[in-house]
Short mmCIF file of C-alpha atoms in Angstrom, two decimals:
data_model
loop_
_atom_site.label_atom_id
_atom_site.label_comp_id
_atom_site.label_asym_id
_atom_site.label_seq_id
_atom_site.Cartn_x
_atom_site.Cartn_y
_atom_site.Cartn_z
CA MET A 256 -32.52 23.80 6.27
CA ASP A 257 -30.85 26.36 4.07
CA MET A 258 -27.15 27.01 4.69
CA LEU A 259 -26.51 30.38 6.31
CA SER A 260 -24.41 33.08 4.72
CA GLY A 261 -21.41 34.54 6.48
CA GLU A 262 -23.39 37.71 7.05
CA ALA A 263 -26.22 35.80 8.72
CA ILE A 264 -23.80 33.95 10.98
CA ALA A 265 -22.11 37.23 11.90
CA ALA A 266 -25.47 38.85 12.67
CA ALA A 267 -26.15 36.10 15.23
CA LYS A 268 -23.38 37.58 17.45
CA LEU A 269 -22.16 34.24 18.75
CA THR A 270 -19.39 35.63 20.92
CA ASP A 271 -18.31 32.23 22.30
CA TRP A 272 -18.01 30.69 18.83
CA ARG A 273 -15.89 31.02 15.70
CA LYS A 274 -16.85 29.97 12.17
CA LEU A 275 -13.95 27.88 10.86
CA ALA A 276 -14.16 25.90 7.62
CA GLN A 277 -17.67 24.39 7.44
CA GLY A 278 -18.80 24.69 11.05
CA LEU A 279 -19.04 26.66 14.28
CA HIS A 280 -16.35 25.85 16.84
CA GLY A 281 -16.20 26.56 20.54
CA ARG A 282 -13.96 25.76 23.48
CA TYR A 283 -14.90 26.00 27.15
CA LEU A 284 -12.38 25.79 29.98
CA VAL A 285 -12.97 23.30 32.81
CA ASP A 286 -11.10 22.72 36.06
CA ALA A 287 -11.58 18.95 36.14
CA PHE A 288 -12.72 16.07 33.97
CA GLY A 289 -15.89 15.67 36.01
CA THR A 290 -16.78 19.31 35.41
CA GLY A 291 -16.40 18.75 31.69
CA ALA A 292 -18.42 15.54 31.80
CA ARG A 293 -21.31 17.26 33.56
CA PHE A 294 -21.24 20.07 31.00
CA VAL A 295 -21.22 17.56 28.13
CA THR A 296 -24.18 15.76 29.66
CA ALA A 297 -26.14 19.00 29.92
CA VAL A 298 -25.31 19.88 26.32
CA GLY A 299 -26.40 16.42 25.21
CA GLU A 300 -29.74 16.83 26.95
CA ALA A 301 -30.24 20.20 25.29
CA GLY A 302 -29.43 18.61 21.95
CA ASP A 303 -32.03 15.92 22.60
CA THR A 304 -34.60 18.65 23.11
CA LEU A 305 -33.73 20.39 19.84
CA GLY A 306 -33.14 17.20 17.86
CA HIS A 307 -29.63 18.31 16.92
CA HIS A 308 -26.26 17.67 18.56
CA PRO A 309 -22.70 18.97 18.39
CA SER A 310 -19.63 16.80 18.20
CA MET A 311 -17.72 17.12 21.47
CA SER A 312 -14.43 16.08 23.01
CA ILE A 313 -13.03 16.48 26.52
CA GLY A 314 -9.36 17.19 27.08
CA THR A 315 -7.26 18.29 30.02
CA GLY A 316 -8.78 21.60 31.02
CA TYR A 317 -11.20 22.04 28.13
CA VAL A 318 -14.25 20.84 26.23
CA ASP A 319 -14.25 21.35 22.46
CA LEU A 320 -17.47 21.52 20.44
CA LYS A 321 -18.31 21.66 16.76
CA LEU A 322 -21.70 22.53 15.30
CA VAL A 323 -22.54 21.75 11.68
CA SER A 324 -25.57 20.46 9.79
CA ALA A 325 -25.02 17.47 7.53
CA ASP A 326 -28.11 18.28 5.45
CA ALA A 327 -27.75 22.00 4.74
CA ILE A 328 -29.14 23.09 1.37
CA TYR A 329 -26.89 24.97 -1.04
CA ARG A 330 -28.24 26.41 -4.30
CA ASP A 331 -25.77 26.96 -7.10
CA GLY A 332 -25.89 29.68 -9.72
CA GLU A 333 -28.45 27.74 -11.75
CA GLY A 334 -30.74 27.16 -8.78
CA VAL A 335 -29.85 23.48 -8.43
CA GLU A 336 -30.02 22.31 -4.82
CA HIS A 337 -27.13 20.42 -3.23
CA VAL A 338 -27.00 18.82 0.22
CA VAL A 339 -23.85 20.01 1.97
CA GLU A 340 -22.26 20.21 5.39
CA TRP A 341 -22.60 23.79 6.62
CA VAL A 342 -24.01 26.00 9.34
CA THR A 343 -27.81 26.33 9.46
CA GLN A 344 -30.21 28.06 11.83
CA GLN A 345 -30.39 24.98 14.05
CA ASP A 346 -26.64 25.28 14.67
CA VAL A 347 -27.00 28.94 15.62
CA ASP A 348 -29.90 28.13 17.96
CA LEU A 349 -27.98 25.34 19.68
CA ALA A 350 -24.83 27.50 19.92
CA ARG A 351 -26.81 30.13 21.82
CA LEU A 352 -28.25 27.48 24.13
CA ILE A 353 -24.81 25.97 24.81
CA THR A 354 -23.51 29.42 25.70
CA GLU A 355 -26.30 29.70 28.28
CA ILE A 356 -25.51 26.24 29.64
CA ALA A 357 -21.83 27.14 29.97
CA ALA A 358 -22.78 30.26 31.92
CA ASP A 359 -24.95 28.16 34.23
CA HIS A 360 -21.95 25.87 34.82
CA GLN A 361 -19.72 28.94 35.36
CA LEU A 362 -17.42 28.01 32.47
CA ASP A 363 -15.36 30.50 30.51
CA ALA A 364 -15.17 30.37 26.71
CA ASP A 365 -11.78 30.44 24.94
CA PRO A 366 -12.73 31.13 21.31
CA ALA A 367 -9.25 32.36 20.35
CA SER A 368 -7.84 28.85 20.79
CA VAL A 369 -10.07 26.99 18.33
CA SER A 370 -8.54 25.75 15.08
CA VAL A 371 -9.20 23.38 12.19
CA LEU A 372 -6.76 21.55 9.92
CA GLU A 373 -7.55 20.61 6.30
CA LEU A 374 -5.44 19.09 3.53
CA GLY A 375 -5.19 20.45 0.01
CA LEU A 376 -4.05 18.56 -3.09
CA ASP A 377 -3.57 20.40 -6.36
CA THR A 378 -4.52 18.32 -9.38
CA ALA A 379 -6.09 18.57 -12.81
CA ARG A 380 -7.84 15.21 -12.36
CA SER A 381 -9.72 15.32 -9.07
CA ALA A 382 -12.57 13.10 -10.32
CA THR A 383 -10.01 10.46 -11.34
CA ILE A 384 -7.86 10.40 -8.24
CA ALA A 385 -10.50 11.18 -5.58
CA PRO A 386 -11.74 7.56 -5.26
CA VAL A 387 -8.19 6.45 -4.40
CA TRP A 388 -7.92 9.02 -1.64
CA ALA A 389 -11.43 8.30 -0.39
CA ALA A 390 -10.59 4.62 -0.03
CA LEU A 391 -7.14 5.24 1.44
CA LEU A 392 -8.19 7.83 4.00
CA THR A 393 -11.60 6.54 5.10
CA GLY A 394 -12.03 3.06 3.62
CA ASN A 395 -15.27 4.27 2.07
CA ALA A 396 -15.70 5.46 -1.52
CA ASP A 397 -18.79 7.42 -0.45
CA ALA A 398 -16.46 9.85 1.32
CA GLN A 399 -15.83 11.41 -2.09
CA GLY A 400 -18.14 14.39 -2.32
CA HIS A 401 -19.61 13.74 1.12
CA GLY A 402 -21.23 16.96 2.28
CA SER A 403 -19.83 18.86 -0.68
CA PRO A 404 -20.80 19.42 -4.33
CA SER A 405 -17.13 18.90 -5.26
CA ASP A 406 -14.87 15.82 -5.14
CA GLU A 407 -13.66 16.78 -1.66
CA ILE A 408 -13.00 13.87 0.71
CA ARG A 409 -14.77 14.12 4.07
CA ASP A 410 -14.88 11.42 6.70
CA ALA A 411 -18.38 11.41 8.19
CA THR A 412 -16.96 10.44 11.60
CA GLY A 413 -14.44 13.30 11.67
CA ARG A 414 -11.47 11.01 12.27
CA ILE A 415 -9.29 12.65 9.63
CA PRO A 416 -8.93 16.16 8.20
CA ASN A 417 -10.89 16.98 5.05
CA LEU A 418 -9.00 16.67 1.79
CA TRP A 419 -9.99 19.13 -0.93
CA PHE A 420 -8.66 19.50 -4.47
CA GLY A 421 -7.29 22.66 -6.01
CA GLU A 422 -6.16 23.53 -9.53
CA ALA A 423 -2.75 22.07 -10.39
CA ASN A 424 0.17 24.15 -11.59
CA GLU A 425 2.53 21.96 -13.55
CA HIS A 426 5.46 24.24 -12.71
CA GLU A 427 5.11 23.71 -8.96
CA SER A 428 6.87 20.73 -7.40
CA GLN A 429 4.66 20.62 -4.34
CA ARG A 430 1.07 19.47 -4.74
CA PHE A 431 0.11 18.78 -1.15
CA HIS A 432 -0.29 21.58 1.35
CA ILE A 433 -2.20 22.13 4.56
CA GLU A 434 -4.71 24.77 5.55
CA VAL A 435 -4.86 25.89 9.16
CA TYR A 436 -8.04 27.70 10.18
CA VAL A 437 -7.68 29.88 13.27
CA ALA A 438 -9.74 32.48 15.08
CA PRO A 439 -9.14 36.03 13.78
CA GLU A 440 -7.68 37.25 17.06
CA ALA A 441 -5.05 34.47 16.98
CA ALA A 442 -3.86 34.94 13.39
CA GLU A 443 -1.30 37.73 13.82
CA GLN A 444 0.49 36.02 16.69
CA ARG A 445 0.45 32.70 14.81
CA ILE A 446 2.19 34.33 11.83
CA ILE A 447 4.70 36.11 14.06
CA ALA A 448 5.54 32.83 15.79
CA ALA A 449 5.98 30.98 12.48
CA VAL A 450 8.29 33.66 11.12
CA ALA A 451 10.28 33.80 14.36
CA ALA A 452 10.79 30.04 14.05
CA GLY A 453 12.32 30.48 10.59
CA GLY A 454 9.27 30.54 8.33
CA THR A 455 8.65 33.00 5.52
CA VAL A 456 5.48 34.78 4.45
CA VAL A 457 5.28 33.86 0.77
CA ASP A 458 2.01 35.58 -0.14
CA ASP A 459 -0.13 37.86 1.98
CA SER A 460 -2.14 39.38 -0.89
CA GLY A 461 -5.22 37.63 0.47
CA SER A 462 -4.59 38.69 4.05
CA PRO A 463 -6.17 38.60 6.54
CA SER A 464 -8.30 35.81 5.07
CA LEU A 465 -5.41 33.85 3.55
CA THR A 466 -1.67 34.03 4.29
CA VAL A 467 0.76 31.59 2.65
CA ILE A 468 3.72 30.63 4.84
CA ALA A 469 6.69 28.44 3.87
CA ASP A 470 9.22 26.60 5.99
CA GLN A 471 12.97 26.58 5.30
CA ASP A 472 12.55 23.76 2.77
CA GLY A 473 9.85 25.60 0.84
CA ASN A 474 6.93 23.51 2.10
CA ARG A 475 3.85 25.70 2.20
CA ALA A 476 0.81 26.08 4.39
CA VAL A 477 -2.09 28.51 4.27
CA LEU A 478 -3.27 30.27 7.41
CA CYS A 479 -7.02 30.82 6.98
CA VAL A 480 -9.08 33.33 8.92
CA ALA A 481 -12.80 34.01 8.95
CA GLU A 482 -13.90 37.36 10.34
CA THR A 483 -15.06 37.25 13.93
CA PRO A 484 -18.87 36.95 13.85
CA ALA A 485 -19.37 39.25 16.85
CA SER A 486 -17.05 42.03 15.70
CA LYS A 487 -18.30 41.87 12.13
CA ALA A 488 -21.90 42.28 13.24
CA GLU A 489 -20.99 45.22 15.47
CA SER A 490 -18.91 47.06 12.84
#
């Protein structure tokens, strides 16, 4: 299926879900492990019906879900098709169905709490160094460019954060940094908390989408925000 644009995802009005990085993410609150297990079973059966499944994990008091298609089609500026990991219509359809299942199980969504962590490495030679990182992080050279038209490293099993490559600046001493994707409604408080703990906002020119924050040693991270699908569609 074709990958969906941000506008198309927003128009779907998936109030229980947030688009972070490549996929749709949701969290539902549960009062016991058995409650979560029954919900996961129901979601799995729904996925069997649609022929598509989310990745899921159960923790104390919550069930986390991620929806993404491994075979989404992206067309570049020259019309060349690439197979990428991204949200497609089947993810939107299943997200709606999961929301209905959660309501049937009397579960509340907590979309503000979802987050995703990715690693960034600035380099002028991504094609050269990517195989090293693919082997080191996943043990599989095929992780280079997996689900991406770039040299980005993605573990197909989701065990480790994605590693993407940015343009190097030879005058900067730090090449590694992290990107933290959060729900839009959580971003302001996350920044306030980081600053209160001693951090500094280094660059907010890309805010609210991107805010660069440094710790007391100058180590940087980027807080990444995608606009809330529901509010964007209603605005």
